[in-house]
XYZ file of C-alpha atoms in Angstrom:
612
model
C -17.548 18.007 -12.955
C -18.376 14.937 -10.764
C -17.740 11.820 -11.903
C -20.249 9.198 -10.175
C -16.680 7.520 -8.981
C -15.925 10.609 -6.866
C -19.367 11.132 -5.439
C -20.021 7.344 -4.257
C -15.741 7.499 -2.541
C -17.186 10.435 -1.013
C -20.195 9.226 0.437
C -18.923 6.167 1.542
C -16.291 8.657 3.670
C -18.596 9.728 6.146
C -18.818 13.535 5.386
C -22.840 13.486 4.874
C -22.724 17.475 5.321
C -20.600 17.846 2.030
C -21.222 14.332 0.477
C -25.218 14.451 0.554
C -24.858 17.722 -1.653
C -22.487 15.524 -4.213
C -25.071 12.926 -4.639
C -28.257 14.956 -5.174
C -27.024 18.739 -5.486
C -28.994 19.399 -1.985
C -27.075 20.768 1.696
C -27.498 18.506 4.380
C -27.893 20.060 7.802
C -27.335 18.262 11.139
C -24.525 15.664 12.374
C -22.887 13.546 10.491
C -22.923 9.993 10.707
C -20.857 8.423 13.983
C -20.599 12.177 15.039
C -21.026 10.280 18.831
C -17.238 8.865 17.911
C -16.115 12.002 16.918
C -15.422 15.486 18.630
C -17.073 18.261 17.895
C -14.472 20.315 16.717
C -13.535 17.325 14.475
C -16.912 17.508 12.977
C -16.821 21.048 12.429
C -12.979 21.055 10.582
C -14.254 18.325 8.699
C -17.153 19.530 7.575
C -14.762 22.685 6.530
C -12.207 20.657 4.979
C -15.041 19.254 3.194
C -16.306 22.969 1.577
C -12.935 23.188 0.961
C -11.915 20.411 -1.113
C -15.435 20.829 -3.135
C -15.045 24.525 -3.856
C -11.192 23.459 -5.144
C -12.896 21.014 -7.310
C -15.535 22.715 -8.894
C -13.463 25.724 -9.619
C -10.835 23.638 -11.464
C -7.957 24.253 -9.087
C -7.478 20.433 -7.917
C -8.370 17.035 -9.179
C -11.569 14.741 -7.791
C -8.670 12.168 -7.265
C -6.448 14.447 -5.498
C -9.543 16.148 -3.105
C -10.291 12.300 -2.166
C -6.907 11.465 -1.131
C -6.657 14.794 0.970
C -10.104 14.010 2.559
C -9.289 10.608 3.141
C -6.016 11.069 5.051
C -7.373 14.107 7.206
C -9.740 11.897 8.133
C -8.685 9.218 9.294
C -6.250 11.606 11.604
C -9.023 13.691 13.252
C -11.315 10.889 13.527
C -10.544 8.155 16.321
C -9.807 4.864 15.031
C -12.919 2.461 13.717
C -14.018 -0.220 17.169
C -12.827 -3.630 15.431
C -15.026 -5.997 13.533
C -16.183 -9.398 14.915
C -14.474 -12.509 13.237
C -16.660 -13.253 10.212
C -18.140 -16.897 10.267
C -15.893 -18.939 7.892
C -18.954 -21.329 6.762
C -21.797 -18.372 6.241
C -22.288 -17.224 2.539
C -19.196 -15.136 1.222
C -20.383 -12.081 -1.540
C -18.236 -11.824 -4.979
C -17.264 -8.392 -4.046
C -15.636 -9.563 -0.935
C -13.928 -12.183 -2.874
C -12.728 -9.673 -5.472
C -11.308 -7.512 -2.842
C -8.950 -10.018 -1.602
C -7.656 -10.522 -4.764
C -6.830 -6.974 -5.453
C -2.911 -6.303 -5.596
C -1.849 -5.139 -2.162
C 0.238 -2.063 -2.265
C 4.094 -1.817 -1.303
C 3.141 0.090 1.748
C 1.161 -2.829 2.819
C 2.199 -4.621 5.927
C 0.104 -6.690 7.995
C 1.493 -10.357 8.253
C 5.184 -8.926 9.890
C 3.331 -7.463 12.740
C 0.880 -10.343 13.812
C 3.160 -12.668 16.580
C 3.297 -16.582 15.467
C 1.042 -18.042 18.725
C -2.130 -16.744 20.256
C -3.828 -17.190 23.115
C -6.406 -19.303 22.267
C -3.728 -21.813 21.193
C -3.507 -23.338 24.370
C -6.823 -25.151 23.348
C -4.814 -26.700 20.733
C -1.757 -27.887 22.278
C -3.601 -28.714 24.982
C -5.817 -31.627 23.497
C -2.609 -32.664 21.065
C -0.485 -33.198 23.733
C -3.100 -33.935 26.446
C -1.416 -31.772 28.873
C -3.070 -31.457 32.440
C -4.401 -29.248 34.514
C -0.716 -27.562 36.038
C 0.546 -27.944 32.440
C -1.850 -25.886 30.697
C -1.818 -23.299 33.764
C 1.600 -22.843 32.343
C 1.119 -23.134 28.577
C -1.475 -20.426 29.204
C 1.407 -17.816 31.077
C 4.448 -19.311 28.612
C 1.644 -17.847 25.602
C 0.725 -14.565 27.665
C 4.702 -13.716 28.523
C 5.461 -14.324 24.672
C 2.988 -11.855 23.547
C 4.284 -9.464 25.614
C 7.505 -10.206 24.125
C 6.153 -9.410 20.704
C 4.447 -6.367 21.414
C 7.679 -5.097 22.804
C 10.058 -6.112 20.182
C 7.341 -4.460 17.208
C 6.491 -1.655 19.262
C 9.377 0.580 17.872
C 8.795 -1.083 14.093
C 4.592 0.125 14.538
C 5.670 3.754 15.916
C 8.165 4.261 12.750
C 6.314 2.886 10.354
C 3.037 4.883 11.045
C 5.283 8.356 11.533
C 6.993 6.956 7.917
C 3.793 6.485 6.636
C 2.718 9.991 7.844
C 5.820 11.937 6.781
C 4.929 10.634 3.147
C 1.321 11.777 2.753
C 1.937 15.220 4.572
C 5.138 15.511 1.830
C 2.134 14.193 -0.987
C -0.448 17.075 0.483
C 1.748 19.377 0.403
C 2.737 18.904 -3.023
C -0.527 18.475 -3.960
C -1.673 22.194 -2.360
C 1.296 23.917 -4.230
C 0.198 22.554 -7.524
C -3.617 24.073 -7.123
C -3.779 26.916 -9.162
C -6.609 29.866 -8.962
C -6.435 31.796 -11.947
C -7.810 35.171 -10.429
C -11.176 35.076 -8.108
C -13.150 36.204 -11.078
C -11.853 32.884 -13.317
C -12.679 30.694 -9.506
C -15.987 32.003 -9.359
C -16.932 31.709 -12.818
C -16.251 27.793 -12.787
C -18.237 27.345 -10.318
C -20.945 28.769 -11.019
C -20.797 26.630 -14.330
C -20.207 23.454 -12.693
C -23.242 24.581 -10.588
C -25.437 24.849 -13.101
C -24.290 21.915 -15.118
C -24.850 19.859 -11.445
C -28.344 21.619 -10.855
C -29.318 20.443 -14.807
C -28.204 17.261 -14.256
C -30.112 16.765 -11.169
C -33.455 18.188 -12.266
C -33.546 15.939 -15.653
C -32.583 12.665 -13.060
C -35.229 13.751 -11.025
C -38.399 15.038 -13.171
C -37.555 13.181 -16.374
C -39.751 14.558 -19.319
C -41.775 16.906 -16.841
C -41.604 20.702 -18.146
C -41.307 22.913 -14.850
C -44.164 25.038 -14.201
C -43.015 28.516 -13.967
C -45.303 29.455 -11.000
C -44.071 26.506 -8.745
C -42.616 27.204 -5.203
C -39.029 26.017 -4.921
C -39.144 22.627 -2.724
C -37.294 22.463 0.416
C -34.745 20.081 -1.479
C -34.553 22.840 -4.395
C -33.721 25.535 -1.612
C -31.288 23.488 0.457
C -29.362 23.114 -2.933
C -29.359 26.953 -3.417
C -28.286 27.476 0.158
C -25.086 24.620 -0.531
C -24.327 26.981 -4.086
C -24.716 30.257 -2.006
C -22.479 28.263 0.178
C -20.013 27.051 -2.229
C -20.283 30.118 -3.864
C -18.775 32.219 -1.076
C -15.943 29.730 -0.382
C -14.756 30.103 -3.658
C -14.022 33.367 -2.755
C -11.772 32.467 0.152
C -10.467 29.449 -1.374
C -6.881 30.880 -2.060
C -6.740 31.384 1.594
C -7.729 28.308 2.790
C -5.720 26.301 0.854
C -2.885 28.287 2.559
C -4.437 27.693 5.477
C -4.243 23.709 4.933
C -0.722 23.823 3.751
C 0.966 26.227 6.578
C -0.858 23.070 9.058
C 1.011 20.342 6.843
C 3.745 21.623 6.957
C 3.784 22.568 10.616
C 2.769 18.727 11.112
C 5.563 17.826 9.321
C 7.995 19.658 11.175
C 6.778 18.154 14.396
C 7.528 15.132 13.301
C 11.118 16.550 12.427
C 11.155 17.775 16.050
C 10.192 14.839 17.850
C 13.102 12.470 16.713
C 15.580 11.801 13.605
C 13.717 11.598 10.175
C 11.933 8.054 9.518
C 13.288 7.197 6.193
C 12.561 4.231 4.425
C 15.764 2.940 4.709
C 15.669 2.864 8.825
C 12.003 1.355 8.158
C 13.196 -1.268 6.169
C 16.289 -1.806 8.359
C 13.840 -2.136 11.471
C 11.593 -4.667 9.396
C 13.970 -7.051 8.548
C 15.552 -6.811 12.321
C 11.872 -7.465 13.182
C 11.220 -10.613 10.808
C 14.679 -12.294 12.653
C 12.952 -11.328 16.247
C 9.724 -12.751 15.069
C 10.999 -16.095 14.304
C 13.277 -16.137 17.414
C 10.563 -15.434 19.810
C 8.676 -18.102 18.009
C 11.405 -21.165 17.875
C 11.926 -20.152 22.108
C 8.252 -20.417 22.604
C 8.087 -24.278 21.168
C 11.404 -25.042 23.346
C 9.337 -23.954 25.933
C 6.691 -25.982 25.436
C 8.784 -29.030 24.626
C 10.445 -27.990 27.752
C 6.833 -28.632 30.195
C 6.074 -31.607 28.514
C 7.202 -35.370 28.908
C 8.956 -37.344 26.683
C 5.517 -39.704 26.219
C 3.697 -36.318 25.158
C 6.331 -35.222 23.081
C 6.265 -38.478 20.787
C 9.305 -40.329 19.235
C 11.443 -37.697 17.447
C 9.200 -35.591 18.964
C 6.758 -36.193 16.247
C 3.214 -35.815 18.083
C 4.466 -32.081 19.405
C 5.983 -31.165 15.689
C 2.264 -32.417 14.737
C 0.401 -30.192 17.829
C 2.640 -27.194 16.420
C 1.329 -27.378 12.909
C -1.764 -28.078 13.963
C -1.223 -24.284 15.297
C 0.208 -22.806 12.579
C -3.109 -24.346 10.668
C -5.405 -22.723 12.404
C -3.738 -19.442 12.379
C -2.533 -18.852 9.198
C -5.660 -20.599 7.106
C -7.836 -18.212 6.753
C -5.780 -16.022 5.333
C -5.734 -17.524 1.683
C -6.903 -15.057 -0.850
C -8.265 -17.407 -3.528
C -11.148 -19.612 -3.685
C -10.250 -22.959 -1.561
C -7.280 -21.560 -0.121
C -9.249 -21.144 2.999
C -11.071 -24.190 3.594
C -10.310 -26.123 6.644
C -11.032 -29.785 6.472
C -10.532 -30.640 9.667
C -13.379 -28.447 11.367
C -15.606 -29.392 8.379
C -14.959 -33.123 9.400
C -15.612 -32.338 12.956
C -19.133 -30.445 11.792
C -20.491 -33.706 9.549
C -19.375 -35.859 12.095
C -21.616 -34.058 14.747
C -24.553 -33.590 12.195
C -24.261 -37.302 11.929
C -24.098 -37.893 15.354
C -21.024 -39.947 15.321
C -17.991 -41.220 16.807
C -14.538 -41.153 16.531
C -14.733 -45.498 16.494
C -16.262 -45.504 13.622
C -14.456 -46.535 10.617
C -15.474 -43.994 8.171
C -14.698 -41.257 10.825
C -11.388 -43.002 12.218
C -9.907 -43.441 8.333
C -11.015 -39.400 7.579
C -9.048 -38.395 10.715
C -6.220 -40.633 9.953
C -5.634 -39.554 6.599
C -5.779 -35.387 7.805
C -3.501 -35.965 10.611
C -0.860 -38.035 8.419
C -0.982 -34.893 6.004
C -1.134 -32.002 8.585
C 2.745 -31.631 8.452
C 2.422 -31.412 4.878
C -0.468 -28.616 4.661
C 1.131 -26.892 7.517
C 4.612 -26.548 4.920
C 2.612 -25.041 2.508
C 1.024 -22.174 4.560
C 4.409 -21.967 6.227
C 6.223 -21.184 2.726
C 2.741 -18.789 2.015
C 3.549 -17.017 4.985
C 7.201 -16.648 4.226
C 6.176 -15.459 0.478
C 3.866 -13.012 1.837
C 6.810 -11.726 4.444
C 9.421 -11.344 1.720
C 6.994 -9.317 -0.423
C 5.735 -6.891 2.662
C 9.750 -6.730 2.594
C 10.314 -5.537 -1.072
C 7.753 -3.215 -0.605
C 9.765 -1.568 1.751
C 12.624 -1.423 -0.156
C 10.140 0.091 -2.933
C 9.579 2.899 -0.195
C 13.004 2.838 0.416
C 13.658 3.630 -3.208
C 11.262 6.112 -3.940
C 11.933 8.307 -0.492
C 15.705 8.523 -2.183
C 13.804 9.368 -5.741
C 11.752 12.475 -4.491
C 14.645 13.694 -2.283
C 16.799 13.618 -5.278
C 14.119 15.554 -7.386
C 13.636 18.019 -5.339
C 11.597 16.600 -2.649
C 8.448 16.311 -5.019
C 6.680 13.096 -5.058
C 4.982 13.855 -8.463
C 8.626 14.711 -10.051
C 10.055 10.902 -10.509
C 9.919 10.011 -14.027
C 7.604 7.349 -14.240
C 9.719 4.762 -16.287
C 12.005 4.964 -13.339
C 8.906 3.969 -11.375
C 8.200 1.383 -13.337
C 11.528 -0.309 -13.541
C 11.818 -0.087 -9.374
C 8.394 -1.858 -9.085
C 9.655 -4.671 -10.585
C 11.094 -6.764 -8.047
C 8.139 -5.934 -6.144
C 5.716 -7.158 -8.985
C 7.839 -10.497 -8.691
C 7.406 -11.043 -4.888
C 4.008 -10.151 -5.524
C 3.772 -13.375 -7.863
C 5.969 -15.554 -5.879
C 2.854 -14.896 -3.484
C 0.651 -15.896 -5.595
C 2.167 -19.320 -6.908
C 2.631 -19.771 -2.929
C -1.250 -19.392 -2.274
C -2.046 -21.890 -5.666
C -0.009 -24.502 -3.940
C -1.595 -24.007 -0.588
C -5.004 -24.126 -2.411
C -4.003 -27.533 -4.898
C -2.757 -28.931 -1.868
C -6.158 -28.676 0.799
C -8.501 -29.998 -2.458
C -6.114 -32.919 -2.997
C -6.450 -33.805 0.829
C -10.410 -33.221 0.819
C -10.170 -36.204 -2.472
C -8.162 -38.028 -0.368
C -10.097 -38.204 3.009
C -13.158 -38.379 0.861
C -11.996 -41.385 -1.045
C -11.006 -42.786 2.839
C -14.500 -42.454 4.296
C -16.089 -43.783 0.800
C -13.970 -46.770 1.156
C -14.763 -47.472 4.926
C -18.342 -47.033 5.041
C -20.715 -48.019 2.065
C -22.500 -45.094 3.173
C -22.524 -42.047 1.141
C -24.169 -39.520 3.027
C -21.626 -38.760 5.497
C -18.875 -37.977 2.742
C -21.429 -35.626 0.553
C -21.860 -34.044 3.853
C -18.209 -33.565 4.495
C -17.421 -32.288 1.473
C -19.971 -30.044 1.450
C -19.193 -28.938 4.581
C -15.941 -28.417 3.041
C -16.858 -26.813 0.149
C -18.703 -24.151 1.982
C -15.566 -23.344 4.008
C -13.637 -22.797 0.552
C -16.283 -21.592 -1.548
C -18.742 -19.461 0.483
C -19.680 -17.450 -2.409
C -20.898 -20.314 -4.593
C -21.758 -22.844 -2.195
C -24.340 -20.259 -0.101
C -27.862 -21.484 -0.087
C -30.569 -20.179 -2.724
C -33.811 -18.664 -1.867
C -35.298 -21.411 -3.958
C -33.520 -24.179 -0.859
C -34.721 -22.355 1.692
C -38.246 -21.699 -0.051
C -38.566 -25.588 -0.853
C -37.024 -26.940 2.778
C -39.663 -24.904 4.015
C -42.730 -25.901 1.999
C -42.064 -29.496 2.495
C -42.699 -28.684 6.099
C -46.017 -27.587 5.915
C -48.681 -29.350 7.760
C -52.137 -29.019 5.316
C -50.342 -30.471 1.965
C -52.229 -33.155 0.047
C -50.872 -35.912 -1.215
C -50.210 -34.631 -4.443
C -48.733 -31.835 -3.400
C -46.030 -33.436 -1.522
C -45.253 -35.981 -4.025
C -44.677 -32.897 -6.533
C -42.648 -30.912 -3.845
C -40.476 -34.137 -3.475
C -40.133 -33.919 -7.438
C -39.126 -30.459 -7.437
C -36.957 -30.268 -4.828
C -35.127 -33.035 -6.381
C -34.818 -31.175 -9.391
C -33.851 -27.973 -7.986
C -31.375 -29.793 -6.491
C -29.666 -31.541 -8.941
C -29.464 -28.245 -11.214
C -27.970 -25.968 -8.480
C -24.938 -28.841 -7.296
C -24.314 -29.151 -11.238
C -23.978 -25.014 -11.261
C -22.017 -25.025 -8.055
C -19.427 -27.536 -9.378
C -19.235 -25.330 -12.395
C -19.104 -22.343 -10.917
C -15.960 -23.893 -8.368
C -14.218 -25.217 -11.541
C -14.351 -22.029 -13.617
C -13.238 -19.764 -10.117
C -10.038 -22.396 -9.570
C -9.305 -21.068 -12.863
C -10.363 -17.165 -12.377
C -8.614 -16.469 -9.139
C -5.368 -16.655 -10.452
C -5.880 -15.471 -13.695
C -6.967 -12.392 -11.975
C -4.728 -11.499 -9.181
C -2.159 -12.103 -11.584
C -3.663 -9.042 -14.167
C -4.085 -7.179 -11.388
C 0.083 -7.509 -10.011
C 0.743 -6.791 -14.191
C -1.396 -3.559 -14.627
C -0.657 -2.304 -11.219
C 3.149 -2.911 -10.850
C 4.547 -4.263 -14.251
C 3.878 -1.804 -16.401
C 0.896 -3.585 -17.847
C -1.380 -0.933 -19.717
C -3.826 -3.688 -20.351
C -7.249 -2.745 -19.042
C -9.327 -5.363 -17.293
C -12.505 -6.207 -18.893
C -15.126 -6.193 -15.402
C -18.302 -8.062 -15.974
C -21.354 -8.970 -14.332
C -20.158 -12.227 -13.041
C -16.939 -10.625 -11.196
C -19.633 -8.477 -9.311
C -22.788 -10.547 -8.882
C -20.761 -14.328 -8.631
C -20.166 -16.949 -11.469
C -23.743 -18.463 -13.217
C -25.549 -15.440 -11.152
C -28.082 -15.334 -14.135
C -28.780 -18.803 -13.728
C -29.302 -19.626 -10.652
C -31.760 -16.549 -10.569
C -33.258 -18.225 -13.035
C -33.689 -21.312 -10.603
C -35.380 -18.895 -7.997
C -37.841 -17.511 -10.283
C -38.613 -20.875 -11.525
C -39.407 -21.749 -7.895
C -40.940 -18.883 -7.409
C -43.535 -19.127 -10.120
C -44.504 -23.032 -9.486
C -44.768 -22.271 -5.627
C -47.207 -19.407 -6.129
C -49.311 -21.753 -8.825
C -49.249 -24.543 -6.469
C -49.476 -22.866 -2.823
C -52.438 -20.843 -1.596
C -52.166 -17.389 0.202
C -51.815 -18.845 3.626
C -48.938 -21.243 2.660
C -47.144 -18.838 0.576
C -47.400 -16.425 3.524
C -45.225 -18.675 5.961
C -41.991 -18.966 3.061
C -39.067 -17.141 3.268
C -39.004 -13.348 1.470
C -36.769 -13.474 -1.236
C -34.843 -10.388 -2.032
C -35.511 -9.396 -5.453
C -33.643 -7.445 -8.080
C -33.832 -3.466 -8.476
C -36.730 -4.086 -11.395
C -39.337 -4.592 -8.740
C -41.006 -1.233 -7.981
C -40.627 0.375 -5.066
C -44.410 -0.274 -4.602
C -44.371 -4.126 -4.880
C -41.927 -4.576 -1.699
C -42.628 -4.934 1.835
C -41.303 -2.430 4.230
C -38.041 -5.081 4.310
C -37.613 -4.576 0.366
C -38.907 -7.890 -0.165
C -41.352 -8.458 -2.877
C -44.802 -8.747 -2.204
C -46.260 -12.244 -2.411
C -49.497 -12.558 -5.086
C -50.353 -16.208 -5.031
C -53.391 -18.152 -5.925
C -56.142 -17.400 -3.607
C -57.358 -20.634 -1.148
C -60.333 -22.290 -2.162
């Protein structure tokens, strides 16, 4: 039977002609979602595969886990590869999921960090305005950075080539263990389990959908009732075939396989690992000629004594680059942009005191921060390493027994994945120091623009500023902000009005920073905590389970600071009349609301006092 795991993997998979039936028993006909990106015949052996995989799992002869990995490697083979994301805005509101996904332990085929070069193009803005270059000097930062990244597509190009036909080899060698293991006990066994799961699915889906409603026997079948028959007709009649198709699957596996056999020598994990490590020396070669380049088109009055302002321009670089990749809370947060933002809001200058001691104290300490996400990065290299090696390993494992992945003993397993589970935490303790290390400097350039300026305002806007760059999740602003900023605004308030708004707001306000703090102090703690569990249950044998609650999934004090909105809420209705209410923001509201009480955005329907 389905588990509700299975169906929503599924789903989210893009097969709507087999994954539609999975979520409500009923056979969707048409295209598929992004069938423009996709060729026909893609569509059509997908959609195949799909019947496939779902006749094999609701006769009994594979495992939802098993059909999901299949689907999800064919997949991504026959379907052209996803048009790249947009850079998300650092200082827009994060979402807890988000944040629990980059906690989640990454897995020893993971390897992102080795092939991403050390200098981009967009650099030259950098080292441009540290080391004031002009015009002819940038005009050849800009081709020094362009003929380096040609240099480090060419020296990974082999590394990306093996490791993708490595990574390949290994699933085709999984499928194909996987297919031998499916067993059909006889047609007549097949097409009896399916026609139970069937029914069990069809039962299921009529008490979800009519709850407590006895069927009338004299009641036409509704289109949705007959495209489900028409799927288990469907199903049905693969079941019949499935034997063969599954033999069908495995003869192309293995024919993939041995066209990767053909092509060159066998990509073993031991040549990938080789070819990593050889890559990691390149990598910081083509980096160290790059800055005696640089050093090389500038003058010694650029340069600095000891060369200190271009050491400073370069880890000003290596800032930028390699900040927001920090995977806890804070580890992201880049104080010098946030400076750069309250200083405009403030419409500032660099002369003034405040501004000049903030800047003074970040530049003294940018050597320092840049260390720390230099030893990060080095962390996160040596584990992408030992996960290699892991590979390495457990290639030599499954050739030893037999060539089956599913035939090394999983103590063995366990034991290998140790050194792993340690680089994993060496990570870790790396990205805890990066993080201790920015929220010591925002204190510290804090405590310098508190000191210079009597002024408060422009160091609670820096640090919120700040804090938003670190801690998008909690720091994101509440309906019950926006709902109040724009109340205030309205033109036809009475004087009594306004002076309660002002008390309000001030209220509102003072609850939701002592949340946010709280919410920040108990996530410094979580984030660890967490990623940690995860490396020990994943990799160290840990058979713990982790206890998920509502705050890992809807953020820390989510029930309160609902509780803030629907305070809001309710006082704004009593207080506003239809007209003012009408001009607020919607706020989204919680799956309680019936489907009747939103607006054709989802948003609740407003029902404040009438005017007059």
């Amino acid at each position: 039977m389905f588990s509700e795991r299975f169906l929503r993997s599924m789903a989210i998979l893009l097969i709507a002609i087999v994954m539609a039936i999975a979520a409500d028993g009923s056979a969707v006909a048409g295209p598929m979602p992004g069938d423009g990106d996709v060729e026909p015949d893609a569509v059509r052996e997908l959609a195949d595969l799909g019947d496939t995989l779902k006749a094999a799992v609701l006769s009994g002869a594979m495992s939802e886990e098993d059909a999901i990995k299949i689907w999800e490697t064919m997949r991504r083979r026959l379907e052209p590869p996803a048009t790249p994301k947009p850079a998300r805005d650092e200082t827009r509101g994060g979402t807890p999921k988000r944040d629990l996904v980059r906690l989640a332990a990454p897995e020893p085929e993971q390897v992102w960090l080795l092939l991403q070069p050390e200098f981009l193009g967009r650099d030259v803005t950098v080292l441009r305005d540290e080391l004031m270059l002009d015009p002819d000097q940038t005009l050849i930062l800009d081709v020094l950075l362009d003929d380096y990244r040609e240099a480090f597509e060419l020296a990974s190009a082999p590394f990306r080539v093996a490791l993708t036909r490595s990574r390949r080899a290994t699933a085709d060698r999984w499928i194909t263990e996987t297919l031998q293991r499916a067993r059909i006990d006889g047609d007549v066994t097949a097409l009896e389990n399916t026609r139970s799961a069937l029914e069990k699915l069809a039962e299921e889906r009529g008490a979800k959908e009519t709850p407590g409603k006895p069927e009338r026997a004299d009641a036409a079948p509704s289109r949705r009732e007959q495209r489900h028959r028409a799927w288990s007709q469907r199903m049905l009649a693969v079941t019949v075939q499935l034997e063969g198709r599954l033999a069908a699957l495995r003869a192309r596996v293995d024919e993939q396989l041995a066209e990767l056999d053909r092509e060159d020598a066998v990509i073993t994990g031991e040549r990938v690992l080789k070819m990593a490590r050889s890559l990691r020396a390149e990598r910081a070669r083509l980096g160290r000629e790059l800055a005696e380049l640089i050093a090389a088109i500038t003058t010694a009055e650029q340069r600095g004594p000891a060369n200190d302002r271009l050491a400073l321009a370069l880890a000003r670089v290596r800032v930028e680059r390699l900040l927001p990749l920090g995977r806890f809370g804070g580890e992201s947060m880049n104080l010098w942009a946030a400076l750069s933002e309250s200083v405009q809001r403030h419409e500032a200058n660099d002369d003034d005191p405040a501004v000049a001691a903030a800047r003074r104290v970040l530049r003294e300490r940018t050597l320092e921060i840049a260390g720390r996400l230099d030893h990060r990065a080095e962390a996160t290299l040596d584990r992408e390493l030992e996960g290699l090696a892991y590979v390495q390993w457990r290639d030599r494992a499954i050739a030893a027994n037999g060539g089956a992945p599913g035939g090394v003993p999983a103590r063995q397993t366990t034991a290998a994945l140790t050194t792993y589970a340690a680089a994993c935490r060496r990570e870790l303790a790396a990205s805890m120091m990066t993080r201790d290390a920015l929220l010591d400097l925002l204190d510290g350039s804090i405590a310098s623009i508190e000191a210079a300026d009597s002024d408060a305002e422009l160091a609670a806007t820096y640090r919120d500023a700040a804090l938003r760059r670190g801690f998008p999740t909690e720091m994101r602003r509440r309906w019950s902000e926006r709902a109040l900023t724009s109340a205030n605004r309205l033109d036809d308030l009475d004087d009594e009005t306004i002076e309660w708004l002002r008390g309000l707001s001030a209220d509102i306000a003072q609850s939701l920073a002592a949340l946010r703090a709280d919410s920040i102090r108990r996530r410094l703690v979580r984030d660890p905590r967490l990623a940690r569990e995860q490396v020990a249950v994943r990799f160290g044998g840990d058979e713990r389970t982790i206890a998920w609650g509502s705050e890992h999934w809807f953020g820390i004090n989510h029930q309160t600071l609902t509780e803030i909105d629907d305070r809001t809420e309710g006082e704004l209705r009593a207080m506003l009349t239809a007209e003012q209410w009408s001009v607020l923001p919607a706020r989204r509201r919680d799956a309680k609301i019936s489907k009747e009480g939103r607006d054709k955005k989802g948003n609740a329907r407003p029902t404040p006092k009438k005017s007059g």
